[in-house]
PDB file of C-alpha atoms in Angstrom:
ATOM      1  CA  MET P 867       0.000   0.000   0.000  1.00  0.00           C
ATOM      2  CA  GLU P 868       2.894   2.327   0.825  1.00  0.00           C
ATOM      3  CA  THR P 869       4.327   1.831  -2.696  1.00  0.00           C
ATOM      4  CA  LEU P 870       0.996   2.792  -4.209  1.00  0.00           C
ATOM      5  CA  ALA P 871       0.916   6.001  -2.147  1.00  0.00           C
ATOM      6  CA  ILE P 872       4.459   6.904  -3.230  1.00  0.00           C
ATOM      7  CA  GLY P 873       3.587   6.248  -6.888  1.00  0.00           C
ATOM      8  CA  PHE P 874       0.468   8.390  -6.587  1.00  0.00           C
ATOM      9  CA  SER P 875       2.374  11.305  -5.033  1.00  0.00           C
ATOM     10  CA  LYS P 876       5.053  11.101  -7.772  1.00  0.00           C
ATOM     11  CA  ASN P 877       2.337  11.220 -10.437  1.00  0.00           C
ATOM     12  CA  LYS P 878       0.744  14.189  -8.708  1.00  0.00           C
ATOM     13  CA  LEU P 879       4.101  16.012  -8.601  1.00  0.00           C
ATOM     14  CA  LEU P 880       4.686  15.260 -12.276  1.00  0.00           C
ATOM     15  CA  ARG P 881       1.256  16.629 -13.198  1.00  0.00           C
ATOM     16  CA  GLU P 882       1.917  19.762 -11.147  1.00  0.00           C
ATOM     17  CA  ARG P 883       5.297  20.268 -12.888  1.00  0.00           C
ATOM     18  CA  GLU P 884       3.723  19.757 -16.302  1.00  0.00           C
ATOM     19  CA  ASN P 885       0.911  22.188 -15.506  1.00  0.00           C
ATOM     20  CA  SER P 886       3.446  24.719 -14.275  1.00  0.00           C
ATOM     21  CA  PHE P 887       5.489  24.274 -17.463  1.00  0.00           C
ATOM     22  CA  LEU P 888       2.415  24.648 -19.669  1.00  0.00           C
ATOM     23  CA  SER P 889       1.448  27.834 -17.825  1.00  0.00           C
ATOM     24  CA  LEU P 890       4.956  29.218 -18.328  1.00  0.00           C
ATOM     25  CA  ILE P 891       4.798  28.531 -22.063  1.00  0.00           C
ATOM     26  CA  ASN P 892       1.263  29.907 -22.452  1.00  0.00           C
ATOM     27  CA  GLU P 893       2.145  33.112 -20.604  1.00  0.00           C
ATOM     28  CA  ASN P 894       5.259  33.672 -22.712  1.00  0.00           C
ATOM     29  CA  GLN P 895       4.319  32.393 -26.160  1.00  0.00           C
ATOM     30  CA  GLU P 896       3.853  35.827 -27.763  1.00  0.00           C
ATOM     31  CA  LYS P 897       7.070  37.165 -26.237  1.00  0.00           C
ATOM     32  CA  LEU P 898       8.967  34.073 -27.388  1.00  0.00           C
ATOM     33  CA  TYR P 899       7.675  34.484 -30.927  1.00  0.00           C
ATOM     34  CA  ARG P 900       8.476  38.219 -30.998  1.00  0.00           C
ATOM     35  CA  ILE P 901      12.044  37.671 -29.856  1.00  0.00           C
ATOM     36  CA  ALA P 902      12.596  34.753 -32.255  1.00  0.00           C
ATOM     37  CA  TYR P 903      11.139  36.790 -35.113  1.00  0.00           C
ATOM     38  CA  SER P 904      13.407  39.718 -34.251  1.00  0.00           C
ATOM     39  CA  TYR P 905      16.354  37.388 -34.891  1.00  0.00           C
ATOM     40  CA  VAL P 906      15.276  35.586 -38.075  1.00  0.00           C
ATOM     41  CA  LYS P 907      12.672  37.892 -39.660  1.00  0.00           C
ATOM     42  CA  ASN P 908      10.715  34.935 -40.970  1.00  0.00           C
ATOM     43  CA  LYS P 909       7.436  33.640 -39.569  1.00  0.00           C
ATOM     44  CA  ASP P 910       8.121  29.955 -40.207  1.00  0.00           C
ATOM     45  CA  ASP P 911      11.681  30.086 -38.887  1.00  0.00           C
ATOM     46  CA  ALA P 912      10.516  31.961 -35.782  1.00  0.00           C
ATOM     47  CA  LEU P 913       7.855  29.333 -35.144  1.00  0.00           C
ATOM     48  CA  ASP P 914      10.462  26.583 -35.569  1.00  0.00           C
ATOM     49  CA  ILE P 915      12.731  28.328 -33.067  1.00  0.00           C
ATOM     50  CA  VAL P 916       9.895  28.662 -30.562  1.00  0.00           C
ATOM     51  CA  GLN P 917       9.020  25.000 -31.007  1.00  0.00           C
ATOM     52  CA  GLU P 918      12.659  23.963 -30.519  1.00  0.00           C
ATOM     53  CA  THR P 919      12.868  26.225 -27.453  1.00  0.00           C
ATOM     54  CA  VAL P 920       9.775  24.656 -25.899  1.00  0.00           C
ATOM     55  CA  TYR P 921      11.188  21.188 -26.556  1.00  0.00           C
ATOM     56  CA  LYS P 922      14.569  22.036 -24.986  1.00  0.00           C
ATOM     57  CA  ALA P 923      12.866  23.748 -22.058  1.00  0.00           C
ATOM     58  CA  TYR P 924      10.579  20.762 -21.469  1.00  0.00           C
ATOM     59  CA  LEU P 925      13.540  18.390 -21.367  1.00  0.00           C
ATOM     60  CA  SER P 926      15.369  20.459 -18.768  1.00  0.00           C
ATOM     61  CA  TYR P 927      12.480  22.020 -16.832  1.00  0.00           C
ATOM     62  CA  HIS P 928      13.303  19.873 -13.813  1.00  0.00           C
ATOM     63  CA  LYS P 929      16.590  21.795 -13.470  1.00  0.00           C
ATOM     64  CA  VAL P 930      14.846  25.093 -12.663  1.00  0.00           C
ATOM     65  CA  LYS P 931      15.211  25.463  -8.913  1.00  0.00           C
ATOM     66  CA  LYS P 932      13.382  28.725  -8.282  1.00  0.00           C
ATOM     67  CA  ILE P 933      10.158  29.698  -9.978  1.00  0.00           C
ATOM     68  CA  GLN P 934      11.147  33.399 -10.160  1.00  0.00           C
ATOM     69  CA  TYR P 935      13.924  32.501 -12.649  1.00  0.00           C
ATOM     70  CA  GLU P 936      11.704  30.613 -15.093  1.00  0.00           C
ATOM     71  CA  ASN P 937      11.170  33.531 -17.489  1.00  0.00           C
ATOM     72  CA  THR P 938      14.866  34.384 -17.548  1.00  0.00           C
ATOM     73  CA  TRP P 939      15.773  30.749 -18.068  1.00  0.00           C
ATOM     74  CA  LEU P 940      13.250  30.341 -20.903  1.00  0.00           C
ATOM     75  CA  THR P 941      14.348  33.554 -22.636  1.00  0.00           C
ATOM     76  CA  LYS P 942      17.979  32.454 -22.468  1.00  0.00           C
ATOM     77  CA  ILE P 943      17.114  29.145 -24.133  1.00  0.00           C
ATOM     78  CA  LEU P 944      15.232  31.041 -26.842  1.00  0.00           C
ATOM     79  CA  ILE P 945      18.096  33.452 -27.521  1.00  0.00           C
ATOM     80  CA  ASN P 946      20.633  30.634 -27.711  1.00  0.00           C
ATOM     81  CA  THR P 947      18.336  28.628 -29.978  1.00  0.00           C
ATOM     82  CA  SER P 948      17.852  31.665 -32.230  1.00  0.00           C
ATOM     83  CA  ILE P 949      21.591  32.315 -32.499  1.00  0.00           C
ATOM     84  CA  ASP P 950      22.273  28.616 -33.133  1.00  0.00           C
ATOM     85  CA  PHE P 951      19.623  28.612 -35.857  1.00  0.00           C
ATOM     86  CA  ILE P 952      21.203  31.615 -37.568  1.00  0.00           C
ATOM     87  CA  LYS P 953      24.685  30.096 -37.380  1.00  0.00           C
ATOM     88  CA  LYS P 954      23.497  26.710 -38.591  1.00  0.00           C
ATOM     89  CA  ASN P 955      21.602  28.176 -41.521  1.00  0.00           C
ATOM     90  CA  LYS P 956      24.185  30.918 -42.174  1.00  0.00           C
ATOM     91  CA  LYS P 957      21.461  33.400 -42.861  1.00  0.00           C
ATOM     92  CA  VAL P 958      21.994  37.091 -43.184  1.00  0.00           C
ATOM     93  CA  VAL P 959      19.316  38.538 -40.955  1.00  0.00           C
ATOM     94  CA  THR P 960      17.970  42.037 -41.279  1.00  0.00           C
ATOM     95  CA  THR P 961      15.812  43.811 -38.771  1.00  0.00           C
ATOM     96  CA  ASP P 962      12.172  43.982 -39.781  1.00  0.00           C
ATOM     97  CA  ILE P 963      10.780  47.485 -40.197  1.00  0.00           C
ATOM     98  CA  LYS P 964       7.544  46.337 -38.465  1.00  0.00           C
ATOM     99  CA  LEU P 965       9.566  45.671 -35.314  1.00  0.00           C
ATOM    100  CA  ILE P 966      10.690  49.283 -35.369  1.00  0.00           C
ATOM    101  CA  GLU P 967       7.193  50.542 -36.155  1.00  0.00           C
ATOM    102  CA  ASN P 968       5.742  48.634 -33.204  1.00  0.00           C
ATOM    103  CA  THR P 969       8.029  50.186 -30.648  1.00  0.00           C
ATOM    104  CA  SER P 970       7.213  53.446 -28.935  1.00  0.00           C
ATOM    105  CA  HIS P 971      10.878  54.423 -28.573  1.00  0.00           C
ATOM    106  CA  PHE P 972      11.105  55.749 -32.111  1.00  0.00           C
ATOM    107  CA  ASN P 973       9.310  58.436 -34.066  1.00  0.00           C
ATOM    108  CA  ASN P 974       6.769  56.644 -36.258  1.00  0.00           C
ATOM    109  CA  ASP P 975       6.365  59.638 -38.590  1.00  0.00           C
ATOM    110  CA  ASN P 976       9.710  59.363 -40.301  1.00  0.00           C
ATOM    111  CA  LEU P 977      10.077  56.280 -42.527  1.00  0.00           C
ATOM    112  CA  GLN P 978      13.614  57.227 -43.544  1.00  0.00           C
ATOM    113  CA  GLN P 979      14.648  57.319 -39.890  1.00  0.00           C
ATOM    114  CA  LYS P 980      13.128  53.854 -39.381  1.00  0.00           C
ATOM    115  CA  VAL P 981      15.070  52.444 -42.301  1.00  0.00           C
ATOM    116  CA  GLU P 982      18.302  53.995 -41.021  1.00  0.00           C
ATOM    117  CA  ILE P 983      17.710  52.554 -37.543  1.00  0.00           C
ATOM    118  CA  LYS P 984      17.010  49.138 -39.071  1.00  0.00           C
ATOM    119  CA  GLU P 985      20.246  49.267 -41.033  1.00  0.00           C
ATOM    120  CA  ALA P 986      22.228  50.449 -37.986  1.00  0.00           C
ATOM    121  CA  ILE P 987      20.893  47.541 -35.889  1.00  0.00           C
ATOM    122  CA  ASP P 988      21.769  45.096 -38.668  1.00  0.00           C
ATOM    123  CA  LYS P 989      25.423  46.193 -38.465  1.00  0.00           C
ATOM    124  CA  LEU P 990      25.696  45.291 -34.757  1.00  0.00           C
ATOM    125  CA  ASN P 991      27.225  42.034 -33.559  1.00  0.00           C
ATOM    126  CA  GLU P 992      24.952  39.338 -32.066  1.00  0.00           C
ATOM    127  CA  LYS P 993      25.470  40.324 -28.434  1.00  0.00           C
ATOM    128  CA  GLN P 994      24.817  44.010 -29.144  1.00  0.00           C
ATOM    129  CA  LYS P 995      21.726  43.147 -31.193  1.00  0.00           C
ATOM    130  CA  THR P 996      20.468  40.949 -28.361  1.00  0.00           C
ATOM    131  CA  VAL P 997      20.894  43.711 -25.782  1.00  0.00           C
ATOM    132  CA  ILE P 998      19.187  46.292 -28.060  1.00  0.00           C
ATOM    133  CA  ILE P 999      16.274  43.944 -28.820  1.00  0.00           C
ATOM    134  CA  LEU P1000      15.730  42.981 -25.184  1.00  0.00           C
ATOM    135  CA  ARG P1001      16.136  46.532 -23.881  1.00  0.00           C
ATOM    136  CA  PHE P1002      14.120  48.530 -26.391  1.00  0.00           C
ATOM    137  CA  TYR P1003      11.779  46.060 -28.076  1.00  0.00           C
ATOM    138  CA  GLU P1004      11.025  43.814 -25.104  1.00  0.00           C
ATOM    139  CA  ASP P1005      11.356  46.670 -22.595  1.00  0.00           C
ATOM    140  CA  MET P1006      13.511  44.618 -20.213  1.00  0.00           C
ATOM    141  CA  LYS P1007      15.537  46.159 -17.435  1.00  0.00           C
ATOM    142  CA  LEU P1008      19.323  45.909 -17.576  1.00  0.00           C
ATOM    143  CA  GLU P1009      19.264  43.568 -14.585  1.00  0.00           C
ATOM    144  CA  GLU P1010      16.960  41.146 -16.426  1.00  0.00           C
ATOM    145  CA  ILE P1011      19.170  41.237 -19.509  1.00  0.00           C
ATOM    146  CA  ALA P1012      22.221  40.596 -17.334  1.00  0.00           C
ATOM    147  CA  LYS P1013      20.569  37.475 -15.874  1.00  0.00           C
ATOM    148  CA  ILE P1014      19.606  36.176 -19.306  1.00  0.00           C
ATOM    149  CA  LEU P1015      23.076  36.751 -20.763  1.00  0.00           C
ATOM    150  CA  GLU P1016      24.783  35.680 -17.536  1.00  0.00           C
ATOM    151  CA  SER P1017      26.864  38.837 -17.433  1.00  0.00           C
ATOM    152  CA  PRO P1018      27.298  41.578 -14.865  1.00  0.00           C
ATOM    153  CA  VAL P1019      25.012  44.587 -15.236  1.00  0.00           C
ATOM    154  CA  SER P1020      28.076  46.759 -15.862  1.00  0.00           C
ATOM    155  CA  THR P1021      28.969  44.589 -18.874  1.00  0.00           C
ATOM    156  CA  ILE P1022      25.437  44.875 -20.245  1.00  0.00           C
ATOM    157  CA  LYS P1023      25.613  48.657 -19.817  1.00  0.00           C
ATOM    158  CA  SER P1024      28.904  48.721 -21.707  1.00  0.00           C
ATOM    159  CA  ILE P1025      27.482  46.585 -24.516  1.00  0.00           C
ATOM    160  CA  LEU P1026      24.372  48.770 -24.682  1.00  0.00           C
ATOM    161  CA  TYR P1027      26.284  52.056 -24.768  1.00  0.00           C
ATOM    162  CA  ARG P1028      28.785  50.680 -27.272  1.00  0.00           C
ATOM    163  CA  ALA P1029      25.913  49.477 -29.479  1.00  0.00           C
ATOM    164  CA  LEU P1030      24.106  52.806 -29.230  1.00  0.00           C
ATOM    165  CA  ASN P1031      27.345  54.609 -30.003  1.00  0.00           C
ATOM    166  CA  GLU P1032      27.948  52.403 -33.059  1.00  0.00           C
ATOM    167  CA  MET P1033      24.380  52.938 -34.186  1.00  0.00           C
ATOM    168  CA  ASN P1034      24.841  56.701 -33.740  1.00  0.00           C
ATOM    169  CA  ILE P1035      28.025  56.634 -35.838  1.00  0.00           C
ATOM    170  CA  ASN P1036      26.283  54.554 -38.497  1.00  0.00           C
ATOM    171  CA  LEU P1037      23.269  56.859 -38.486  1.00  0.00           C
ATOM    172  CA  LYS P1038      25.509  59.910 -38.941  1.00  0.00           C
ATOM    173  CA  GLU P1039      27.128  58.289 -41.995  1.00  0.00           C
TER     174      GLU P1039
END
């Protein structure tokens, strides 16, 4: 009888973990897609990246120790999956103008400015692009970005300011 009780409690724990995982994915599905799309600029590729991310996350969900780190953990998997996808497919990725249009940080009245910003972002390296996307398009705090990229906040600030400086130089050209 004791074995039956242990088996039942394990099944209950597994169901609770699966429900928790499903909730995490459901709450973040739009964000995951947006970030993936910002990397690959293709609907189908972005969906593939999200699917791969969910699969990888499901396999290692048991490793998440604290629930407050789930979003950071999931976003990190997505970013790494996106970068791996780009490297594997050796695609030249350009920033989508719709991404720029959908953000409130830029003046939506000037199409030329949007195009110039898009081109300036495209010239950044992967880490700089990631910081810009997470900071301005996903509206994340520097501390959140630092957790995702496993870097000190001061490093993220340096990357951000360097990226903005490079974009400024490119925009002046």
